[in-house]
Short mmCIF file of C-alpha atoms and ligand atoms in Angstrom, two decimals:
data_model
loop_
_atom_site.label_atom_id
_atom_site.label_comp_id
_atom_site.label_asym_id
_atom_site.label_seq_id
_atom_site.Cartn_x
_atom_site.Cartn_y
_atom_site.Cartn_z
CA MET A 1 23.41 81.17 -81.29
CA ARG A 2 20.01 81.32 -80.29
CA TYR A 3 18.40 80.34 -76.93
CA LEU A 4 15.05 78.30 -76.36
CA SER A 5 12.93 77.37 -73.30
CA THR A 6 13.06 74.11 -71.81
CA ARG A 7 9.21 74.20 -71.93
CA GLY A 8 8.85 74.48 -75.56
CA HIS A 9 8.01 78.13 -76.21
CA ALA A 10 8.25 78.79 -79.80
CA ASP A 11 10.57 82.22 -79.34
CA ARG A 12 14.24 82.01 -79.91
CA LYS A 13 16.35 84.82 -78.20
CA ARG A 14 20.04 86.18 -78.57
CA PHE A 15 22.40 85.97 -75.60
CA CYS A 16 21.86 89.59 -74.41
CA GLU A 17 18.30 89.33 -74.66
CA ILE A 18 18.32 86.77 -71.84
CA LEU A 19 21.00 88.28 -69.92
CA LEU A 20 19.08 90.45 -67.72
CA GLU A 21 15.79 88.06 -67.88
CA GLY A 22 15.17 85.22 -65.58
CA LEU A 23 12.70 82.47 -66.34
CA ALA A 24 11.46 82.35 -70.34
CA PRO A 25 7.69 83.50 -70.55
CA ASP A 26 6.38 79.98 -70.36
CA GLY A 27 8.26 79.68 -66.77
CA GLY A 28 10.95 77.44 -68.30
CA LEU A 29 14.67 77.90 -68.45
CA TYR A 30 17.09 78.96 -71.37
CA LEU A 31 19.33 76.73 -73.04
CA PRO A 32 21.19 77.24 -76.28
CA GLU A 33 19.68 75.44 -79.42
CA HIS A 34 22.68 73.31 -79.56
CA TYR A 35 25.83 72.71 -77.68
CA PRO A 36 28.90 73.91 -79.92
CA GLN A 37 31.05 70.56 -80.55
CA VAL A 38 34.76 71.14 -79.58
CA ASP A 39 36.70 68.48 -81.62
CA ALA A 40 40.23 67.04 -81.21
CA ALA A 41 41.98 70.13 -82.92
CA SER A 42 39.86 72.88 -81.26
CA LEU A 43 40.36 71.28 -77.78
CA GLN A 44 44.15 71.61 -78.55
CA ARG A 45 43.71 75.24 -79.36
CA LEU A 46 41.91 75.59 -76.14
CA ARG A 47 44.67 73.89 -74.07
CA GLN A 48 47.19 76.22 -75.85
CA ALA A 49 44.98 79.41 -75.09
CA PHE A 50 44.92 78.48 -71.57
CA ASN A 51 48.65 77.36 -71.41
CA GLY A 52 50.13 79.92 -73.42
CA GLY A 53 48.62 82.93 -72.26
CA GLN A 54 50.59 82.64 -68.72
CA ALA A 55 48.77 84.89 -66.37
CA GLY A 56 46.08 85.70 -68.84
CA GLY A 57 45.39 81.85 -69.44
CA TYR A 58 42.13 81.71 -67.76
CA ALA A 59 40.90 84.84 -69.32
CA ALA A 60 41.94 83.83 -72.78
CA LEU A 61 39.96 80.30 -72.40
CA ALA A 62 37.08 82.05 -70.79
CA PHE A 63 37.05 84.63 -74.14
CA GLU A 64 37.18 81.27 -76.36
CA ILE A 65 34.45 79.18 -74.72
CA LEU A 66 32.07 82.48 -74.35
CA SER A 67 32.72 83.00 -77.96
CA LEU A 68 31.03 79.80 -78.94
CA TYR A 69 27.59 80.81 -77.06
CA ILE A 70 27.63 84.94 -77.67
CA ASP A 71 27.50 86.56 -81.25
CA ASP A 72 26.03 89.81 -80.07
CA ILE A 73 28.90 91.53 -78.10
CA PRO A 74 31.82 92.53 -80.32
CA ALA A 75 34.82 90.05 -79.88
CA ALA A 76 37.06 92.90 -79.07
CA ASP A 77 34.34 94.13 -76.35
CA LEU A 78 34.09 90.31 -74.94
CA ARG A 79 37.80 90.04 -74.64
CA ALA A 80 38.25 93.06 -72.71
CA LEU A 81 35.22 91.85 -70.44
CA CYS A 82 36.73 88.59 -69.78
CA ASP A 83 40.51 90.12 -69.26
CA LYS A 84 39.02 92.65 -66.60
CA THR A 85 37.23 89.78 -64.80
CA TYR A 86 39.72 87.05 -64.65
CA THR A 87 42.66 88.69 -62.88
CA GLU A 88 45.36 87.91 -60.62
CA ALA A 89 44.35 90.84 -58.45
CA VAL A 90 41.04 89.49 -57.72
CA TYR A 91 41.50 85.76 -57.51
CA GLY A 92 44.83 86.29 -55.85
CA THR A 93 46.74 83.63 -58.05
CA PRO A 94 47.66 83.81 -61.80
CA GLN A 95 46.04 80.20 -62.42
CA ILE A 96 42.73 81.75 -61.08
CA VAL A 97 41.55 78.25 -60.69
CA PRO A 98 44.50 75.99 -59.51
CA LEU A 99 44.33 72.43 -58.56
CA LYS A 100 45.83 71.34 -55.20
CA LYS A 101 46.73 67.63 -55.58
CA LEU A 102 45.81 65.33 -52.46
CA GLU A 103 47.29 62.08 -54.04
CA ASP A 104 48.01 60.69 -57.17
CA GLY A 105 44.67 60.86 -59.52
CA PHE A 106 42.96 62.61 -56.67
CA CYS A 107 43.01 66.40 -56.52
CA LEU A 108 40.71 69.69 -55.61
CA GLU A 109 39.96 72.45 -57.92
CA ALA A 110 40.25 75.67 -55.78
CA LEU A 111 37.27 77.80 -57.12
CA SER A 112 37.17 79.87 -54.21
CA ASN A 113 39.58 82.21 -54.43
CA GLY A 114 37.51 85.03 -55.28
CA PRO A 115 36.49 88.17 -53.19
CA THR A 116 33.76 86.36 -51.36
CA LEU A 117 35.99 83.21 -50.96
CA ALA A 118 33.05 80.74 -52.77
CA PHE A 119 32.85 79.50 -56.12
CA LYS A 120 29.73 81.64 -56.85
CA ASP A 121 32.07 84.74 -57.64
CA MET A 122 33.71 82.82 -60.57
CA ALA A 123 30.31 83.28 -62.63
CA MET A 124 29.03 86.62 -60.54
CA GLN A 125 32.22 88.57 -61.13
CA LEU A 126 31.66 88.15 -64.66
CA LEU A 127 27.75 88.62 -64.54
CA GLY A 128 28.69 92.17 -62.99
CA ASN A 129 30.87 93.02 -66.01
CA LEU A 130 28.30 91.79 -68.52
CA PHE A 131 25.58 93.77 -66.76
CA GLU A 132 27.41 96.93 -66.56
CA TYR A 133 28.30 96.71 -70.20
CA GLU A 134 24.63 95.85 -71.37
CA LEU A 135 22.98 98.32 -69.38
CA ALA A 136 25.41 101.27 -70.58
CA ARG A 137 24.68 100.10 -74.25
CA ARG A 138 21.00 100.31 -74.01
CA GLY A 139 21.05 103.39 -71.74
CA GLU A 140 19.24 101.58 -68.82
CA GLU A 141 19.18 100.93 -65.11
CA LEU A 142 18.77 97.85 -63.12
CA ASN A 143 17.60 97.27 -59.46
CA ILE A 144 18.54 93.93 -58.52
CA LEU A 145 16.53 92.59 -55.70
CA GLY A 146 17.45 89.38 -53.91
CA ALA A 147 17.33 87.43 -50.71
CA THR A 148 20.26 85.49 -49.19
CA SER A 149 21.46 83.44 -46.09
CA GLY A 150 24.92 83.89 -46.91
CA ASP A 151 27.06 82.86 -50.36
CA THR A 152 24.84 84.31 -53.09
CA GLY A 153 23.94 87.71 -51.66
CA SER A 154 27.69 88.31 -50.82
CA ALA A 155 28.86 87.28 -54.33
CA ALA A 156 26.31 89.48 -55.77
CA GLU A 157 27.14 92.41 -53.86
CA TYR A 158 31.19 91.99 -54.58
CA ALA A 159 30.19 91.57 -58.23
CA MET A 160 28.05 94.77 -58.82
CA ARG A 161 29.85 97.10 -56.09
CA GLY A 162 30.67 100.44 -57.82
CA LYS A 163 28.93 99.31 -61.21
CA GLN A 164 27.30 101.79 -63.20
CA GLY A 165 23.41 101.36 -63.56
CA VAL A 166 22.91 98.64 -61.34
CA ARG A 167 21.84 99.02 -57.60
CA VAL A 168 21.73 96.00 -55.55
CA PHE A 169 19.02 95.23 -52.80
CA MET A 170 19.73 92.43 -50.71
CA LEU A 171 17.65 90.82 -47.79
CA SER A 172 18.76 88.85 -45.25
CA PRO A 173 17.28 87.25 -41.89
CA HIS A 174 18.33 89.94 -39.26
CA GLY A 175 20.89 88.44 -36.85
CA ARG A 176 20.88 84.77 -38.53
CA MET A 177 24.11 85.02 -40.62
CA SER A 178 27.67 83.99 -39.33
CA PRO A 179 29.31 86.97 -38.10
CA PHE A 180 31.81 86.67 -40.87
CA GLN A 181 29.10 86.80 -43.25
CA GLN A 182 27.68 89.57 -41.60
CA ALA A 183 30.97 91.53 -41.82
CA GLN A 184 31.53 90.53 -45.46
CA MET A 185 28.19 91.98 -46.85
CA PHE A 186 27.92 94.98 -44.39
CA SER A 187 31.13 96.50 -44.38
CA LEU A 188 30.47 97.26 -48.20
CA MET A 189 30.07 101.14 -48.50
CA ASP A 190 29.61 101.58 -52.07
CA GLU A 191 26.50 103.74 -52.53
CA ASN A 192 25.07 101.56 -54.98
CA ILE A 193 24.90 98.58 -52.46
CA HIS A 194 22.05 98.55 -49.92
CA ASN A 195 21.86 95.52 -47.20
CA ILE A 196 18.17 95.17 -45.41
CA ALA A 197 18.29 92.87 -42.69
CA ILE A 198 14.38 91.75 -42.42
CA GLU A 199 13.06 90.98 -38.95
CA GLY A 200 12.32 87.46 -39.73
CA VAL A 201 13.64 84.22 -41.33
CA PHE A 202 15.18 83.33 -44.65
CA ASP A 203 11.74 82.46 -46.01
CA ASP A 204 10.05 85.67 -44.96
CA CYS A 205 12.97 87.54 -47.10
CA GLN A 206 12.25 85.14 -50.06
CA ASP A 207 8.59 85.81 -49.80
CA ILE A 208 9.10 89.52 -49.96
CA VAL A 209 11.21 89.08 -53.31
CA LYS A 210 8.57 86.87 -54.68
CA ASP A 211 5.84 89.67 -53.64
CA VAL A 212 7.96 92.36 -55.38
CA SER A 213 8.47 90.16 -58.36
CA ASN A 214 4.98 89.59 -58.65
CA ASP A 215 3.74 93.14 -58.51
CA LEU A 216 4.16 93.82 -62.16
CA ALA A 217 3.43 97.50 -62.06
CA PHE A 218 5.97 98.20 -59.53
CA LYS A 219 8.62 95.93 -61.15
CA ARG A 220 8.26 97.50 -64.36
CA ALA A 221 8.27 101.28 -63.03
CA HIS A 222 11.38 100.39 -60.82
CA LYS A 223 13.25 97.99 -63.18
CA ILE A 224 13.56 95.34 -60.87
CA GLY A 225 15.86 92.40 -61.89
CA THR A 226 17.52 89.09 -60.15
CA VAL A 227 20.68 87.23 -60.35
CA ASN A 228 19.65 83.97 -59.20
CA SER A 229 21.27 80.79 -60.24
CA ILE A 230 18.94 80.02 -63.35
CA ASN A 231 20.36 82.74 -65.13
CA TRP A 232 22.22 81.51 -68.38
CA ALA A 233 25.05 83.61 -68.08
CA ARG A 234 26.05 82.49 -64.71
CA LEU A 235 26.08 78.86 -66.19
CA LEU A 236 27.87 79.42 -69.17
CA ALA A 237 30.72 81.09 -66.96
CA GLN A 238 30.88 77.83 -64.98
CA VAL A 239 31.46 75.80 -68.02
CA VAL A 240 34.97 77.60 -68.34
CA TYR A 241 36.61 76.23 -65.21
CA TYR A 242 35.48 72.22 -66.11
CA PHE A 243 37.91 72.88 -69.22
CA ALA A 244 40.64 74.55 -67.04
CA GLY A 245 40.44 71.73 -64.69
CA TYR A 246 40.91 69.29 -67.15
CA PHE A 247 43.88 70.88 -68.89
CA GLN A 248 45.37 71.12 -65.46
CA ALA A 249 44.51 67.51 -64.51
CA THR A 250 45.89 65.68 -68.20
CA THR A 251 48.92 66.45 -70.23
CA LYS A 252 47.23 65.66 -73.31
CA ASP A 253 43.66 65.62 -75.01
CA GLY A 254 41.47 62.74 -74.95
CA GLU A 255 42.58 61.32 -71.42
CA PRO A 256 39.55 61.02 -69.70
CA VAL A 257 38.82 62.84 -66.35
CA SER A 258 35.76 62.77 -63.60
CA PHE A 259 34.53 65.49 -61.65
CA THR A 260 32.74 65.26 -58.29
CA VAL A 261 30.39 68.61 -57.53
CA PRO A 262 29.37 69.48 -54.14
CA SER A 263 25.32 70.25 -55.31
CA GLY A 264 22.56 72.35 -54.29
CA ASN A 265 20.68 73.93 -57.14
CA PHE A 266 22.36 71.93 -59.70
CA GLY A 267 23.67 74.82 -61.17
CA ASN A 268 27.64 73.95 -60.77
CA VAL A 269 27.10 70.41 -62.27
CA CYS A 270 24.69 71.40 -64.78
CA ALA A 271 27.89 73.47 -66.20
CA GLY A 272 29.89 70.17 -66.18
CA HIS A 273 27.25 68.60 -68.27
CA VAL A 274 27.04 71.55 -70.48
CA ALA A 275 31.12 71.15 -70.80
CA ARG A 276 30.54 67.21 -71.33
CA GLN A 277 27.81 67.68 -74.14
CA MET A 278 30.65 69.91 -75.88
CA GLY A 279 32.83 66.86 -76.06
CA LEU A 280 34.94 67.66 -73.19
CA PRO A 281 36.37 64.22 -72.13
CA ILE A 282 34.50 63.89 -68.77
CA ARG A 283 33.96 60.31 -67.66
CA THR A 284 31.81 60.87 -64.96
CA LEU A 285 29.86 63.77 -63.04
CA VAL A 286 29.53 62.99 -59.62
CA VAL A 287 26.76 64.88 -57.76
CA ALA A 288 27.49 65.10 -54.35
CA THR A 289 24.64 66.00 -51.56
CA ASN A 290 24.33 67.08 -47.97
CA GLU A 291 21.31 65.61 -46.12
CA ASN A 292 19.13 67.36 -48.28
CA ASP A 293 19.39 64.80 -50.80
CA VAL A 294 16.79 65.35 -53.73
CA LEU A 295 19.37 64.91 -56.31
CA ASP A 296 21.06 61.94 -54.83
CA GLU A 297 17.44 60.35 -54.47
CA PHE A 298 16.84 61.11 -58.19
CA PHE A 299 19.93 59.76 -59.64
CA ARG A 300 19.47 56.21 -57.58
CA THR A 301 15.83 55.76 -58.15
CA GLY A 302 14.67 58.07 -60.83
CA VAL A 303 12.11 59.74 -58.60
CA TYR A 304 12.18 63.45 -58.31
CA ARG A 305 10.75 64.72 -54.88
CA VAL A 306 10.40 68.33 -54.05
CA ARG A 307 10.73 68.72 -50.39
CA ALA A 308 8.42 70.73 -48.04
CA SER A 309 9.98 73.50 -45.56
CA ALA A 310 9.50 71.14 -42.68
CA ASP A 311 11.62 68.65 -44.52
CA THR A 312 14.36 70.76 -45.66
CA HIS A 313 17.54 70.31 -43.14
CA GLU A 314 19.45 73.17 -41.83
CA THR A 315 22.84 71.69 -42.15
CA SER A 316 26.61 72.64 -41.62
CA SER A 317 27.03 72.68 -45.52
CA PRO A 318 24.37 75.70 -45.74
CA SER A 319 24.52 76.62 -49.44
CA MET A 320 23.46 73.18 -50.30
CA ASP A 321 20.28 73.34 -48.09
CA ILE A 322 17.65 73.12 -51.05
CA SER A 323 13.95 71.91 -51.29
CA LYS A 324 14.22 71.68 -54.86
CA ALA A 325 16.98 72.00 -57.48
CA SER A 326 16.25 74.97 -59.60
CA ASN A 327 18.34 74.39 -62.62
CA PHE A 328 17.59 70.59 -62.87
CA GLU A 329 15.01 71.36 -65.49
CA ARG A 330 17.74 72.05 -67.97
CA PHE A 331 19.31 68.23 -67.34
CA VAL A 332 16.13 66.56 -67.37
CA PHE A 333 15.28 68.66 -70.71
CA ASP A 334 18.48 67.09 -72.29
CA LEU A 335 17.70 63.64 -70.88
CA LEU A 336 14.28 63.71 -72.57
CA GLY A 337 15.61 64.25 -75.93
CA ARG A 338 14.83 67.95 -75.68
CA ASP A 339 10.98 67.50 -75.27
CA GLY A 340 9.57 70.86 -74.12
CA ALA A 341 6.21 69.32 -73.81
CA ARG A 342 7.44 66.44 -71.66
CA THR A 343 9.28 68.84 -69.81
CA GLN A 344 6.43 71.20 -69.54
CA ALA A 345 4.40 68.51 -68.25
CA LEU A 346 6.67 67.31 -65.38
CA PHE A 347 8.00 70.69 -64.08
CA GLY A 348 4.85 72.57 -64.80
CA GLU A 349 1.55 71.87 -63.19
CA GLY A 350 2.56 68.34 -62.63
CA LEU A 351 5.08 69.17 -59.93
CA ALA A 352 3.15 72.06 -58.33
CA ARG A 353 0.20 69.47 -57.71
CA GLU A 354 1.90 66.27 -57.03
CA GLY A 355 5.48 67.67 -55.47
CA ARG A 356 7.09 64.78 -57.25
CA PHE A 357 7.63 62.93 -60.68
CA ASP A 358 8.83 59.54 -61.34
CA LEU A 359 10.98 58.62 -64.13
CA SER A 360 12.00 55.17 -63.25
CA GLN A 361 10.14 53.28 -65.55
CA ASP A 362 11.28 55.32 -68.49
CA PRO A 363 14.24 54.33 -70.75
CA ALA A 364 15.55 57.47 -70.78
CA PHE A 365 16.32 57.20 -66.97
CA ALA A 366 19.20 54.88 -67.56
CA ASP A 367 20.48 57.17 -69.89
CA ALA A 368 21.43 59.55 -66.92
CA ALA A 369 24.08 56.98 -65.88
CA THR A 370 25.25 55.56 -69.19
CA ARG A 371 24.88 58.18 -71.86
CA TYR A 372 25.44 61.46 -69.57
CA GLY A 373 27.63 59.84 -66.88
CA PHE A 374 26.09 60.97 -64.00
CA ARG A 375 26.51 59.30 -60.43
CA SER A 376 25.29 60.77 -57.14
CA GLY A 377 26.20 60.24 -53.34
CA LYS A 378 25.06 61.62 -49.86
CA SER A 379 27.05 63.30 -47.07
CA THR A 380 26.15 63.95 -43.52
CA HIS A 381 26.92 66.05 -40.54
CA ALA A 382 29.24 63.09 -39.21
CA ASP A 383 30.59 62.06 -42.46
CA ARG A 384 31.69 65.93 -43.18
CA LEU A 385 33.42 66.06 -39.84
CA ALA A 386 35.40 62.80 -40.39
CA THR A 387 36.52 63.96 -43.87
CA ILE A 388 37.44 67.41 -42.69
CA ARG A 389 39.68 65.75 -40.21
CA ASP A 390 40.95 62.79 -42.40
CA VAL A 391 41.93 65.30 -45.24
CA PHE A 392 43.74 67.29 -42.77
CA GLN A 393 45.52 64.55 -41.02
CA ARG A 394 46.32 62.62 -44.10
CA TYR A 395 47.06 65.60 -46.47
CA GLY A 396 47.73 68.81 -44.38
CA VAL A 397 44.78 70.61 -46.25
CA MET A 398 41.93 72.05 -44.66
CA ILE A 399 38.81 71.83 -46.32
CA ASP A 400 35.56 73.49 -45.76
CA THR A 401 32.25 71.84 -45.11
CA HIS A 402 30.98 71.50 -48.60
CA THR A 403 34.26 70.45 -50.07
CA ALA A 404 34.21 67.65 -47.77
CA ASP A 405 30.55 66.41 -48.83
CA GLY A 406 32.57 66.43 -52.53
CA VAL A 407 35.16 64.54 -51.24
CA LYS A 408 33.22 61.94 -49.21
CA VAL A 409 31.38 61.15 -52.11
CA ALA A 410 34.09 61.29 -55.01
CA ARG A 411 36.05 59.00 -52.70
CA GLU A 412 33.29 56.25 -53.13
CA GLN A 413 32.83 57.02 -56.53
CA ARG A 414 36.60 56.44 -57.92
CA ASP A 415 36.41 53.96 -60.64
CA ASP A 416 38.73 51.17 -61.21
CA ALA A 417 40.35 52.43 -64.15
CA GLY A 418 41.97 55.01 -62.08
CA THR A 419 40.46 57.57 -64.10
CA PRO A 420 41.91 61.00 -62.40
CA MET A 421 38.81 62.32 -60.18
CA VAL A 422 38.81 66.41 -59.71
CA VAL A 423 36.51 67.60 -56.57
CA LEU A 424 35.42 71.17 -57.13
CA GLU A 425 36.30 73.03 -53.83
CA THR A 426 33.21 75.71 -53.37
CA ALA A 427 34.21 77.70 -50.37
CA LEU A 428 37.02 78.20 -48.20
CA PRO A 429 36.98 76.93 -44.52
CA ILE A 430 36.80 80.39 -42.75
CA LYS A 431 33.47 80.77 -43.68
CA PHE A 432 32.39 78.09 -42.10
CA ALA A 433 34.60 78.29 -39.03
CA GLU A 434 32.32 76.83 -36.45
CA THR A 435 32.53 73.48 -38.10
CA ILE A 436 36.08 73.38 -38.74
CA VAL A 437 36.44 73.94 -34.94
CA GLU A 438 34.22 71.14 -34.49
CA ALA A 439 36.05 68.78 -36.62
CA LEU A 440 39.70 69.89 -35.56
CA GLY A 441 39.57 71.98 -32.57
CA CYS A 442 41.29 74.94 -33.89
CA GLN A 443 40.39 77.95 -36.20
CA PRO A 444 40.57 78.03 -39.51
CA GLU A 445 43.13 80.10 -41.51
CA ARG A 446 41.85 83.52 -42.55
CA PRO A 447 43.23 85.14 -45.61
CA ALA A 448 45.06 88.61 -44.86
CA GLN A 449 42.57 90.66 -46.60
CA PHE A 450 39.87 89.51 -43.87
CA GLU A 451 41.78 90.15 -40.63
CA GLY A 452 39.56 92.24 -38.33
CA ILE A 453 36.67 92.60 -40.88
CA GLU A 454 33.95 91.74 -38.10
CA ALA A 455 35.17 95.36 -36.34
CA LEU A 456 34.31 97.42 -39.56
CA PRO A 457 31.89 99.78 -39.63
CA LYS A 458 28.56 98.44 -41.14
CA ARG A 459 25.79 99.72 -43.53
CA VAL A 460 22.46 97.94 -43.08
CA LYS A 461 19.11 98.92 -42.77
CA VAL A 462 16.81 96.92 -40.41
CA MET A 463 13.03 96.28 -41.54
CA PRO A 464 10.05 94.72 -40.62
CA ALA A 465 9.03 91.72 -42.74
CA SER A 466 7.08 94.08 -44.98
CA THR A 467 6.83 93.92 -48.63
CA ALA A 468 5.20 97.59 -48.06
CA ALA A 469 8.24 98.74 -46.35
CA VAL A 470 11.01 97.23 -48.89
CA GLN A 471 8.92 98.64 -51.82
CA ALA A 472 9.03 102.34 -49.92
CA PHE A 473 12.63 101.82 -49.48
CA ILE A 474 13.38 100.69 -53.00
CA ALA A 475 11.04 103.63 -54.41
CA ASP A 476 12.85 106.24 -52.17
CA THR A 477 16.45 105.37 -52.86
CA CYS A 478 15.67 105.27 -56.56
CA ALA A 479 13.74 108.76 -56.45
CA ALA A 480 16.89 109.98 -54.48
CA ALA A 481 19.51 109.25 -57.10
C1 PLP B 501 26.02 77.56 -53.99
C2 PLP B 501 27.08 76.42 -53.51
C3 PLP B 501 26.96 75.38 -53.50
C4 PLP B 501 26.04 74.76 -54.58
O1 PLP B 501 26.02 75.07 -55.80
P1 PLP B 501 24.81 74.47 -56.81
O2 PLP B 501 25.21 75.46 -58.29
O3 PLP B 501 23.31 75.30 -56.28
O4 PLP B 501 24.62 73.25 -56.92
C5 PLP B 501 28.11 74.61 -53.30
N1 PLP B 501 28.80 74.94 -52.04
C6 PLP B 501 28.99 76.39 -51.92
C7 PLP B 501 29.89 76.64 -51.18
C8 PLP B 501 27.98 77.12 -52.59
O5 PLP B 501 28.13 78.57 -52.40
#
């Protein structure tokens, strides 16, 4: 399998070459040259791997799917990496991603049983093991620099803690994360994890990361890398749970299932698109957004319009607060018949200049719904509260704010044919306690391992919003090692 850029660059790369890279040289995103097809026989084999493996079923399924895309890691090593990643010890349940039935034909797929209680663990935990493996093979080191306002940063830290050859420098806005999120990140005592609280807002943190990445001499000298959501390996890891959800929601192959995905950067639902392109019988992929409805607007109107910072809302489902959807280019590339030149024209200078593009008059736009199965909808703070309340009263299940956006939109999009609808549960309610209290008047359940974490000692360095200060800290840390 070789990988190409969505913007038409001539290079073709292998999996391990793009594993540690971000964007392609032309600014595009990497995609496989083709999507391997699963026919009826291979779907049956995958179902058996998943069901037959008992506790190891998810790891077995992950190995089978990853093997279709990765041919530069020996099979035995890849199998060991999957077995080490998807364990009951890490996810607290042998099924890893169990379905929770709400009513007939309507269920949640629990993706947030990992160490940080959000679905980003599903991919990031694998990425940690892949990075450690590949860096050891090359005899290299990597310093991961990132900015976070919550979920991504903690998932990255929990995935990379204690890993050989990797250090993490994670910037967050000083005093602006929830006490639970701060405790999750800052209580990590691993020597390779460095929390940096910046005296500023999230945008200041992101600007510093950009500045450092643009300082090519520094970047090369200090082996700076990232783990953001455009990484193909993250997306690939997410493809696996669409298969796992499908096998749990059906008893025989070929029955269609629909998925609703609480969406921000379009990474999660893009993995669903890949699974569907491989031949998994997904009828509809429903994109659920919050007030930041860039994606809902596109699927309704054909217009993709990036929001200015001032038009990006801070909401109670904060992990979906985006101004543009960084993985969306992958889908548009497929939608346009994999035309790299057109994708380049839309996402390159065009978007930088105009802040928007319009496909409403393009015949391809209709394909988004008809050929690719996409629908969309939007949910607001009031919808979120009402949905959390309703799901709790009706089914006795407490859901988080992001999952609530999904449930709200999924209810609007269920079809008349009675196709089972699976809503991806992307976080646990404890992470967003304030809104749960607002909706239900009580505190969310807290998993036992998180009792009292706010009182643990914290390891964090507070710094001014200065690129030079952050660079000096990275340089000193590397020199001291
Ligand atoms: C990151 C995140 C999302 C959005 O996922 P994308 O892949 O960016 O679309 C939704 N919910 C939660 C809880 C998240 O952490």
